[in-house]
Amino acid sequence: MLFFFVARLLATTRWTVNRARKWTGFLILSMSCGIIFQVAYIRFVFLGPTAEALHLSTQDYGNIISVFGIVAIVMYFAGGWFADKFSPKALVTAGLAGTGVLDLYIAQAPGYTGTLVAHALMAVMGTGLYWPALLKAIGMLGDASEQGRLFGFLEGARGVTSTLVGFVGTALVATAVTQAAGVTWLIRLYGILAFVFAALVWFFVDSDNEKLAALDSSTVTLKQLWRAAGNKYTWLIGLSVMMMYCFYSTLGYFSPLLEYRYGIAAGLIGVIGVVRTYVFQFAAGPAGGVIVDKVTRSTPRFLRWMFLGCAAVAAVFLVMPRSTAFGTVAVALMFLLCLFVFASRGVYFATVGEVEVPANERGGVIGLVSGIAFLPDAFLPSLAAWWIGDPSASPAVPEHGGGYTTMFVFLLAAALLGLLFTTLTIRTRRRELAARATSSASTPTEPAPAI
């Protein structure tokens, strides 16, 4: 009797320890996701101060970010190969450690060429090594019934971490002698945190070879991409997401607009940037999913409403006077835009399942959709920097090509095209279902086999 009691106690203890290690590993991986991309996307919170800290013009910094976007798109396709060939734990650790080295190097303000090369390598570390390996590492932590919950909590923990670190960074920048000096120390802090999480992943995240072998391949082959290119939904979904991603890519460029045209205090710009970038990430994303499930029952229909909202905001910004009297209205409109954008981000790829893309084609479709969707990262940062100029420079760099007026015309056009593409998706799917129903009705019912 005593033997069975001791055996049961040991089994329960072992189960408890294993479960604790699993959730500890999950928390570490999720939090690392809120750290590794901070410097790459620091422009969303501190655009002007970052350019100043790196001794770059806003235009040069925009060009560098565009190069980062180009390399990241390429690495999105190549990263699956690394995830299939090497241990996810080793790749996540290497991605974090490599990013830490690059962050500390960038903090030295190595000049245009050095910063450009560092950002290109950062895309390799983050999108090539880290991201596909992270998805596999998370997938190994649970069985099929737990995948939705694991990835849902991943996005939530990532958002909370990004928000907390973002507010700490805002305080650091606000208390520094200059904002540029504060950003320099913030970049160093992100680099140190990347090293810390690399060590935590290495020592506390387990690697299960049996579960790893059971996971699907992450590599997107040329054959899959070719097949995906022939699917009409690839282009409809990819272009729809691309239009919404145009809004996401330009959110960081609202900071100079609010500060220099609408008179928002410089000390508030960082706080507004954190709320705009991180709070809406973990608040609006899940809300969008709930609305799709409970209200619209259709992702394209939901996205169509989001595009309509984005079009209205862009139109108001286009005609509203740019003066301090409208500062509060400008901030409220920008937050409303963030609500539409981040609610959409939470359901981007749900359409792939809704239109019943065959399971053996989904990898290629999602891969090509992503390549199309994230193209704005390859050109829009550079273009937006040219539009808005740099009012903080000495001497100030004026707006070009119509400035913010052109940017809002561009965004309005993106929203209207998004409306078009989502409407075409809805109508195409409706015709397919109608044709299927007609075909089923015209097919005679097979007689039941004799028993």
Short mmCIF file of C-alpha atoms in Angstrom, two decimals:
data_model
loop_
_atom_site.label_atom_id
_atom_site.label_comp_id
_atom_site.label_asym_id
_atom_site.label_seq_id
_atom_site.Cartn_x
_atom_site.Cartn_y
_atom_site.Cartn_z
CA MET A 1 0.00 0.00 0.00
CA LEU A 2 2.83 2.33 0.93
CA PHE A 3 4.59 1.45 -2.32
CA PHE A 4 1.58 2.43 -4.45
CA PHE A 5 1.16 5.67 -2.49
CA VAL A 6 4.82 6.63 -3.02
CA ALA A 7 4.62 5.70 -6.73
CA ARG A 8 1.49 7.79 -7.21
CA LEU A 9 3.07 10.72 -5.36
CA LEU A 10 6.19 10.53 -7.53
CA ALA A 11 4.09 10.34 -10.71
CA THR A 12 2.01 13.35 -9.62
CA THR A 13 5.17 15.28 -8.73
CA ARG A 14 6.75 14.43 -12.08
CA TRP A 15 3.59 15.55 -13.92
CA THR A 16 3.54 18.81 -11.94
CA VAL A 17 7.23 19.47 -12.63
CA ASN A 18 6.84 18.73 -16.35
CA ARG A 19 3.80 21.00 -16.58
CA ALA A 20 5.66 23.78 -14.75
CA ARG A 21 8.62 23.44 -17.13
CA LYS A 22 6.27 23.50 -20.12
CA TRP A 23 4.56 26.73 -19.09
CA THR A 24 7.84 28.29 -17.96
CA GLY A 25 9.28 27.57 -21.40
CA PHE A 26 6.17 28.94 -23.07
CA LEU A 27 6.31 32.16 -21.05
CA ILE A 28 10.00 32.66 -21.85
CA LEU A 29 9.44 32.09 -25.58
CA SER A 30 6.42 34.41 -25.65
CA MET A 31 8.21 37.19 -23.78
CA SER A 32 11.25 36.89 -26.07
CA CYS A 33 8.91 37.62 -28.99
CA GLY A 34 8.16 40.98 -27.38
CA ILE A 35 11.89 41.81 -27.23
CA ILE A 36 13.62 40.63 -30.40
CA PHE A 37 11.89 42.99 -32.88
CA GLN A 38 11.96 46.11 -30.69
CA VAL A 39 14.93 47.85 -32.33
CA ALA A 40 13.84 46.89 -35.85
CA TYR A 41 10.47 48.60 -35.28
CA ILE A 42 11.50 51.30 -32.82
CA ARG A 43 10.41 53.90 -35.40
CA PHE A 44 6.78 53.21 -34.47
CA VAL A 45 7.42 54.88 -31.12
CA PHE A 46 10.54 57.06 -31.58
CA LEU A 47 11.00 57.99 -35.22
CA GLY A 48 12.81 61.33 -35.08
CA PRO A 49 14.86 60.64 -31.90
CA THR A 50 16.10 57.32 -33.32
CA ALA A 51 17.30 58.93 -36.54
CA GLU A 52 19.03 61.61 -34.48
CA ALA A 53 20.59 59.02 -32.13
CA LEU A 54 22.02 57.14 -35.12
CA HIS A 55 23.27 60.40 -36.71
CA LEU A 56 21.08 59.79 -39.74
CA SER A 57 18.55 61.88 -41.61
CA THR A 58 14.96 60.68 -41.49
CA GLN A 59 15.25 59.84 -45.19
CA ASP A 60 18.38 57.71 -44.66
CA TYR A 61 16.71 55.93 -41.75
CA GLY A 62 13.61 55.29 -43.89
CA ASN A 63 15.82 53.80 -46.62
CA ILE A 64 17.45 51.50 -44.08
CA ILE A 65 14.07 50.33 -42.79
CA SER A 66 13.00 49.56 -46.37
CA VAL A 67 16.10 47.40 -46.84
CA PHE A 68 15.20 45.61 -43.61
CA GLY A 69 11.74 44.98 -45.08
CA ILE A 70 13.16 43.58 -48.34
CA VAL A 71 15.47 41.15 -46.52
CA ALA A 72 12.68 40.17 -44.11
CA ILE A 73 10.40 39.22 -47.02
CA VAL A 74 13.12 37.03 -48.53
CA MET A 75 13.85 35.46 -45.16
CA TYR A 76 10.18 34.67 -44.65
CA PHE A 77 10.50 32.09 -47.43
CA ALA A 78 14.02 30.92 -46.55
CA GLY A 79 13.40 30.68 -42.80
CA GLY A 80 11.34 27.52 -43.10
CA TRP A 81 14.40 25.68 -44.44
CA PHE A 82 16.42 26.58 -41.32
CA ALA A 83 13.55 25.50 -39.04
CA ASP A 84 13.42 22.09 -40.76
CA LYS A 85 17.19 21.51 -40.65
CA PHE A 86 18.16 22.69 -37.16
CA SER A 87 16.87 22.51 -33.61
CA PRO A 88 14.21 25.19 -32.92
CA LYS A 89 15.72 25.78 -29.49
CA ALA A 90 19.17 26.42 -31.01
CA LEU A 91 17.73 28.70 -33.72
CA VAL A 92 15.68 30.76 -31.25
CA THR A 93 18.74 31.13 -29.02
CA ALA A 94 20.96 32.08 -31.97
CA GLY A 95 18.39 34.58 -33.28
CA LEU A 96 18.11 36.29 -29.90
CA ALA A 97 21.86 36.35 -29.24
CA GLY A 98 22.60 37.58 -32.76
CA THR A 99 20.00 40.33 -32.40
CA GLY A 100 21.56 41.30 -29.06
CA VAL A 101 24.96 41.75 -30.73
CA LEU A 102 23.42 43.81 -33.53
CA ASP A 103 21.44 45.99 -31.09
CA LEU A 104 24.60 46.85 -29.15
CA TYR A 105 26.42 47.54 -32.41
CA ILE A 106 23.65 49.84 -33.68
CA ALA A 107 23.75 51.73 -30.36
CA GLN A 108 27.29 52.80 -31.30
CA ALA A 109 25.82 54.81 -34.24
CA PRO A 110 28.11 53.10 -36.79
CA GLY A 111 27.07 55.36 -39.68
CA TYR A 112 24.80 54.77 -42.64
CA THR A 113 26.55 51.68 -44.06
CA GLY A 114 27.05 50.01 -40.69
CA THR A 115 23.45 50.62 -39.63
CA LEU A 116 22.19 49.38 -43.01
CA VAL A 117 24.16 46.11 -42.79
CA ALA A 118 23.11 45.64 -39.17
CA HIS A 119 19.42 45.99 -40.06
CA ALA A 120 19.78 43.55 -42.96
CA LEU A 121 21.40 41.01 -40.59
CA MET A 122 18.68 41.76 -38.03
CA ALA A 123 16.10 40.65 -40.60
CA VAL A 124 18.04 37.41 -41.06
CA MET A 125 18.14 36.81 -37.29
CA GLY A 126 14.52 37.72 -36.63
CA THR A 127 12.59 36.54 -39.68
CA GLY A 128 15.01 33.88 -40.94
CA LEU A 129 16.22 32.12 -37.79
CA TYR A 130 13.97 33.14 -34.93
CA TRP A 131 10.38 33.37 -36.20
CA PRO A 132 9.84 29.99 -37.95
CA ALA A 133 11.78 28.26 -35.15
CA LEU A 134 9.62 29.99 -32.53
CA LEU A 135 6.46 28.70 -34.22
CA LYS A 136 7.84 25.15 -34.10
CA ALA A 137 9.01 25.53 -30.50
CA ILE A 138 5.55 26.71 -29.44
CA GLY A 139 3.91 23.92 -31.43
CA MET A 140 6.01 21.33 -29.58
CA LEU A 141 4.66 22.43 -26.21
CA GLY A 142 1.19 20.95 -26.70
CA ASP A 143 -0.88 18.45 -28.66
CA ALA A 144 -3.34 19.28 -31.42
CA SER A 145 -6.07 20.25 -28.97
CA GLU A 146 -3.85 22.91 -27.36
CA GLN A 147 -2.47 24.67 -30.45
CA GLY A 148 -5.14 27.38 -30.67
CA ARG A 149 -4.79 28.25 -27.00
CA LEU A 150 -0.99 28.25 -27.14
CA PHE A 151 -0.78 30.62 -30.12
CA GLY A 152 -3.53 32.82 -28.73
CA PHE A 153 -1.65 33.20 -25.45
CA LEU A 154 1.57 33.75 -27.42
CA GLU A 155 0.17 36.90 -29.03
CA GLY A 156 -1.24 38.10 -25.71
CA ALA A 157 2.00 37.57 -23.76
CA ARG A 158 3.96 39.16 -26.60
CA GLY A 159 1.72 42.22 -26.51
CA VAL A 160 1.92 42.58 -22.73
CA THR A 161 5.72 42.29 -22.80
CA SER A 162 6.02 44.82 -25.62
CA THR A 163 3.74 47.23 -23.75
CA LEU A 164 5.62 46.98 -20.45
CA VAL A 165 9.02 47.33 -22.11
CA GLY A 166 7.65 50.15 -24.25
CA PHE A 167 6.51 52.16 -21.22
CA VAL A 168 9.86 51.57 -19.49
CA GLY A 169 11.57 52.78 -22.66
CA THR A 170 9.36 55.86 -22.79
CA ALA A 171 10.29 56.71 -19.20
CA LEU A 172 13.97 56.19 -20.00
CA VAL A 173 13.82 58.49 -23.03
CA ALA A 174 11.78 61.10 -21.14
CA THR A 175 14.28 61.30 -18.25
CA ALA A 176 17.41 61.38 -20.45
CA VAL A 177 19.29 64.60 -21.13
CA THR A 178 18.05 64.45 -24.72
CA GLN A 179 15.60 62.10 -26.43
CA ALA A 180 18.36 60.89 -28.75
CA ALA A 181 20.56 59.93 -25.77
CA GLY A 182 17.60 58.15 -24.20
CA VAL A 183 16.98 56.16 -27.40
CA THR A 184 20.64 55.12 -27.48
CA TRP A 185 20.38 53.70 -23.96
CA LEU A 186 17.06 52.10 -24.84
CA ILE A 187 18.63 50.27 -27.79
CA ARG A 188 21.38 49.04 -25.44
CA LEU A 189 18.72 47.85 -22.99
CA TYR A 190 16.97 45.89 -25.75
CA GLY A 191 20.30 44.31 -26.71
CA ILE A 192 20.98 43.21 -23.12
CA LEU A 193 17.44 41.80 -22.78
CA ALA A 194 17.94 39.83 -26.02
CA PHE A 195 21.03 38.19 -24.45
CA VAL A 196 19.11 37.48 -21.22
CA PHE A 197 16.29 35.76 -23.08
CA ALA A 198 18.75 33.82 -25.24
CA ALA A 199 20.21 32.37 -22.03
CA LEU A 200 16.76 31.69 -20.56
CA VAL A 201 15.67 29.84 -23.72
CA TRP A 202 18.85 27.76 -23.76
CA PHE A 203 18.58 26.67 -20.13
CA PHE A 204 14.83 26.46 -19.51
CA VAL A 205 13.14 25.51 -22.80
CA ASP A 206 12.96 21.76 -23.46
CA SER A 207 13.45 20.22 -26.89
CA ASP A 208 11.32 17.15 -27.67
CA ASN A 209 12.63 15.33 -30.76
CA GLU A 210 9.56 13.09 -31.03
CA LYS A 211 7.14 16.02 -31.10
CA LEU A 212 9.45 17.87 -33.49
CA ALA A 213 9.37 14.95 -35.92
CA ALA A 214 5.56 14.95 -35.81
CA LEU A 215 5.28 18.60 -36.88
CA ASP A 216 4.71 19.52 -40.53
CA SER A 217 7.53 20.89 -42.66
CA SER A 218 7.99 24.67 -42.51
CA THR A 219 9.70 24.93 -45.90
CA VAL A 220 7.63 26.52 -48.65
CA THR A 221 8.71 24.90 -51.94
CA LEU A 222 8.71 26.49 -55.38
CA LYS A 223 6.11 23.93 -56.45
CA GLN A 224 3.79 25.06 -53.64
CA LEU A 225 4.28 28.72 -54.58
CA TRP A 226 3.61 27.99 -58.25
CA ARG A 227 0.41 26.17 -57.36
CA ALA A 228 -0.59 29.01 -55.03
CA ALA A 229 -0.03 31.57 -57.78
CA GLY A 230 -2.79 29.87 -59.79
CA ASN A 231 -5.30 30.23 -56.96
CA LYS A 232 -7.43 33.37 -57.34
CA TYR A 233 -7.83 33.67 -53.57
CA THR A 234 -4.05 34.04 -53.16
CA TRP A 235 -4.17 37.37 -54.96
CA LEU A 236 -7.46 38.57 -53.48
CA ILE A 237 -6.34 37.84 -49.91
CA GLY A 238 -2.74 39.00 -50.45
CA LEU A 239 -3.77 42.32 -51.98
CA SER A 240 -6.42 42.88 -49.28
CA VAL A 241 -3.87 42.39 -46.52
CA MET A 242 -1.34 44.51 -48.40
CA MET A 243 -3.74 47.46 -48.46
CA MET A 244 -4.28 47.23 -44.69
CA TYR A 245 -0.54 46.78 -44.13
CA CYS A 246 0.02 50.13 -45.84
CA PHE A 247 -1.78 51.72 -42.88
CA TYR A 248 0.28 49.71 -40.38
CA SER A 249 3.58 50.67 -42.06
CA THR A 250 2.80 54.39 -41.88
CA LEU A 251 1.61 54.53 -38.24
CA GLY A 252 5.07 55.55 -37.03
CA TYR A 253 5.00 58.60 -39.31
CA PHE A 254 2.03 60.04 -37.43
CA SER A 255 4.38 61.09 -34.58
CA PRO A 256 5.96 64.08 -36.41
CA LEU A 257 2.51 65.04 -37.68
CA LEU A 258 1.08 65.14 -34.16
CA GLU A 259 4.07 66.97 -32.70
CA TYR A 260 4.87 69.56 -35.35
CA ARG A 261 1.47 70.15 -36.98
CA TYR A 262 -1.02 69.49 -34.19
CA GLY A 263 1.09 70.76 -31.29
CA ILE A 264 1.17 67.60 -29.15
CA ALA A 265 3.88 67.91 -26.48
CA ALA A 266 7.09 66.00 -27.27
CA GLY A 267 6.91 64.24 -23.89
CA LEU A 268 3.56 62.71 -24.82
CA ILE A 269 4.62 61.46 -28.24
CA GLY A 270 6.45 58.44 -26.77
CA VAL A 271 3.48 57.47 -24.58
CA ILE A 272 1.13 57.85 -27.53
CA GLY A 273 3.50 55.71 -29.61
CA VAL A 274 3.49 52.89 -27.05
CA VAL A 275 -0.31 52.92 -26.81
CA ARG A 276 -0.61 53.10 -30.60
CA THR A 277 1.83 50.25 -31.23
CA TYR A 278 1.50 47.83 -28.32
CA VAL A 279 -1.72 48.39 -26.34
CA PHE A 280 -3.85 48.10 -29.46
CA GLN A 281 -1.85 45.01 -30.46
CA PHE A 282 -3.09 42.84 -27.61
CA ALA A 283 -6.44 44.58 -27.09
CA ALA A 284 -7.81 45.05 -30.62
CA GLY A 285 -6.47 41.82 -32.14
CA PRO A 286 -8.52 39.40 -30.00
CA ALA A 287 -11.53 41.73 -30.26
CA GLY A 288 -11.40 41.44 -34.06
CA GLY A 289 -11.44 37.66 -33.82
CA VAL A 290 -14.47 37.70 -31.52
CA ILE A 291 -16.38 40.04 -33.84
CA VAL A 292 -15.66 37.80 -36.83
CA ASP A 293 -16.84 34.70 -34.93
CA LYS A 294 -19.91 36.23 -33.30
CA VAL A 295 -21.07 39.09 -35.53
CA THR A 296 -19.93 39.17 -39.17
CA ARG A 297 -19.36 35.38 -39.48
CA SER A 298 -16.99 36.26 -42.31
CA THR A 299 -13.46 37.63 -42.29
CA PRO A 300 -13.70 39.43 -45.67
CA ARG A 301 -16.96 41.06 -44.56
CA PHE A 302 -15.30 42.20 -41.32
CA LEU A 303 -12.25 43.52 -43.20
CA ARG A 304 -14.56 45.42 -45.55
CA TRP A 305 -15.98 47.31 -42.56
CA MET A 306 -12.44 47.97 -41.29
CA PHE A 307 -11.41 49.37 -44.67
CA LEU A 308 -14.48 51.59 -44.66
CA GLY A 309 -13.43 52.96 -41.27
CA CYS A 310 -9.84 53.49 -42.45
CA ALA A 311 -11.09 55.34 -45.53
CA ALA A 312 -13.20 57.65 -43.35
CA VAL A 313 -10.24 58.44 -41.04
CA ALA A 314 -7.88 59.08 -43.97
CA ALA A 315 -10.47 61.36 -45.58
CA VAL A 316 -10.92 63.38 -42.38
CA PHE A 317 -7.14 63.77 -41.97
CA LEU A 318 -7.00 64.90 -45.59
CA VAL A 319 -9.44 67.79 -45.11
CA MET A 320 -8.94 68.67 -41.43
CA PRO A 321 -6.81 71.79 -40.78
CA ARG A 322 -3.38 70.96 -39.38
CA SER A 323 -3.32 73.31 -36.41
CA THR A 324 -3.00 73.00 -32.64
CA ALA A 325 -6.74 73.62 -32.25
CA PHE A 326 -7.37 70.13 -33.67
CA GLY A 327 -4.68 68.30 -31.67
CA THR A 328 -7.07 66.27 -29.51
CA VAL A 329 -9.17 65.35 -32.54
CA ALA A 330 -6.03 64.22 -34.41
CA VAL A 331 -4.96 61.92 -31.55
CA ALA A 332 -8.48 60.46 -31.27
CA LEU A 333 -8.61 59.83 -35.03
CA MET A 334 -5.21 58.15 -34.98
CA PHE A 335 -6.30 55.84 -32.12
CA LEU A 336 -9.48 55.02 -34.04
CA LEU A 337 -7.34 54.13 -37.04
CA CYS A 338 -5.18 51.90 -34.81
CA LEU A 339 -8.32 50.10 -33.66
CA PHE A 340 -9.25 49.29 -37.25
CA VAL A 341 -5.70 48.27 -38.22
CA PHE A 342 -4.93 46.01 -35.27
CA ALA A 343 -8.38 44.42 -35.23
CA SER A 344 -7.68 43.48 -38.86
CA ARG A 345 -4.20 42.13 -38.06
CA GLY A 346 -5.74 39.58 -35.72
CA VAL A 347 -7.74 37.91 -38.51
CA TYR A 348 -5.55 38.47 -41.61
CA PHE A 349 -5.14 34.83 -42.56
CA ALA A 350 -8.46 33.44 -41.35
CA THR A 351 -9.84 33.94 -44.87
CA VAL A 352 -7.56 31.14 -46.13
CA GLY A 353 -9.53 28.64 -44.05
CA GLU A 354 -12.90 30.23 -44.74
CA VAL A 355 -12.61 29.88 -48.52
CA GLU A 356 -11.56 26.25 -48.06
CA VAL A 357 -8.11 26.35 -49.62
CA PRO A 358 -7.06 22.66 -49.74
CA ALA A 359 -4.82 21.62 -46.84
CA ASN A 360 -2.01 20.58 -49.19
CA GLU A 361 -1.99 24.06 -50.76
CA ARG A 362 -2.29 26.21 -47.64
CA GLY A 363 1.45 26.43 -46.97
CA GLY A 364 2.10 27.83 -50.43
CA VAL A 365 -0.93 30.14 -50.34
CA ILE A 366 -0.03 31.58 -46.92
CA GLY A 367 3.59 31.97 -48.03
CA LEU A 368 2.75 33.83 -51.23
CA VAL A 369 0.01 35.85 -49.52
CA SER A 370 2.58 36.96 -46.93
CA GLY A 371 5.06 37.89 -49.62
CA ILE A 372 2.45 40.05 -51.33
CA ALA A 373 0.97 41.44 -48.11
CA PHE A 374 4.21 42.66 -46.55
CA LEU A 375 5.61 44.34 -49.67
CA PRO A 376 4.89 47.83 -48.23
CA ASP A 377 7.76 47.27 -45.79
CA ALA A 378 10.09 47.23 -48.79
CA PHE A 379 9.21 50.69 -50.11
CA LEU A 380 6.80 52.61 -47.88
CA PRO A 381 9.20 53.62 -45.05
CA SER A 382 11.53 55.25 -47.58
CA LEU A 383 8.66 56.86 -49.48
CA ALA A 384 6.92 58.12 -46.32
CA ALA A 385 10.19 59.63 -45.06
CA TRP A 386 10.52 61.52 -48.34
CA TRP A 387 6.94 62.75 -48.10
CA ILE A 388 7.06 64.10 -44.54
CA GLY A 389 10.60 65.54 -44.49
CA ASP A 390 12.24 66.13 -41.12
CA PRO A 391 11.09 69.19 -39.14
CA SER A 392 13.45 68.29 -36.26
CA ALA A 393 16.60 68.51 -38.42
CA SER A 394 18.82 71.56 -38.45
CA PRO A 395 18.10 73.00 -40.92
CA ALA A 396 14.64 71.46 -41.20
CA VAL A 397 14.01 69.19 -44.20
CA PRO A 398 10.78 70.26 -45.93
CA GLU A 399 8.00 67.97 -47.10
CA HIS A 400 8.28 66.62 -50.64
CA GLY A 401 5.80 65.50 -53.25
CA GLY A 402 2.79 66.90 -51.43
CA GLY A 403 3.87 65.79 -47.95
CA TYR A 404 1.18 64.49 -45.60
CA THR A 405 -1.52 65.38 -48.11
CA THR A 406 -0.06 62.86 -50.56
CA MET A 407 0.35 60.29 -47.78
CA PHE A 408 -3.32 60.52 -46.84
CA VAL A 409 -4.40 60.40 -50.50
CA PHE A 410 -2.29 57.24 -50.80
CA LEU A 411 -3.90 55.73 -47.68
CA LEU A 412 -7.39 56.67 -48.85
CA ALA A 413 -6.68 54.94 -52.17
CA ALA A 414 -5.36 51.88 -50.27
CA ALA A 415 -8.56 51.74 -48.21
CA LEU A 416 -10.78 51.98 -51.30
CA LEU A 417 -8.78 49.24 -53.03
CA GLY A 418 -9.10 47.15 -49.87
CA LEU A 419 -12.86 47.61 -50.07
CA LEU A 420 -12.74 46.43 -53.69
CA PHE A 421 -10.62 43.34 -53.01
CA THR A 422 -12.65 42.21 -49.99
CA THR A 423 -15.89 42.72 -51.92
CA LEU A 424 -14.51 40.63 -54.80
CA THR A 425 -13.51 37.93 -52.32
CA ILE A 426 -17.05 37.84 -50.87
CA ARG A 427 -18.69 37.72 -54.30
CA THR A 428 -16.30 35.08 -55.63
CA ARG A 429 -16.95 32.86 -52.64
CA ARG A 430 -20.70 33.43 -52.91
CA ARG A 431 -20.67 32.35 -56.58
CA GLU A 432 -18.69 29.23 -55.70
CA LEU A 433 -21.13 28.21 -52.98
CA ALA A 434 -24.10 28.90 -55.28
CA ALA A 435 -22.56 26.78 -58.05
CA ARG A 436 -21.87 23.99 -55.55
CA ALA A 437 -25.46 24.09 -54.30
CA THR A 438 -26.80 23.99 -57.87
CA SER A 439 -24.54 21.07 -58.74
CA SER A 440 -25.64 19.15 -55.66
CA ALA A 441 -29.31 19.79 -56.42
CA SER A 442 -28.98 18.60 -60.03
CA THR A 443 -27.11 15.41 -59.12
CA PRO A 444 -29.54 12.51 -58.59
CA THR A 445 -29.40 10.93 -55.19
CA GLU A 446 -27.63 7.57 -55.21
CA PRO A 447 -29.85 4.69 -54.04
CA ALA A 448 -28.91 3.28 -50.70
CA PRO A 449 -26.80 0.13 -51.09
CA ALA A 450 -28.56 -3.13 -50.26
CA ILE A 451 -27.55 -4.69 -47.00
#
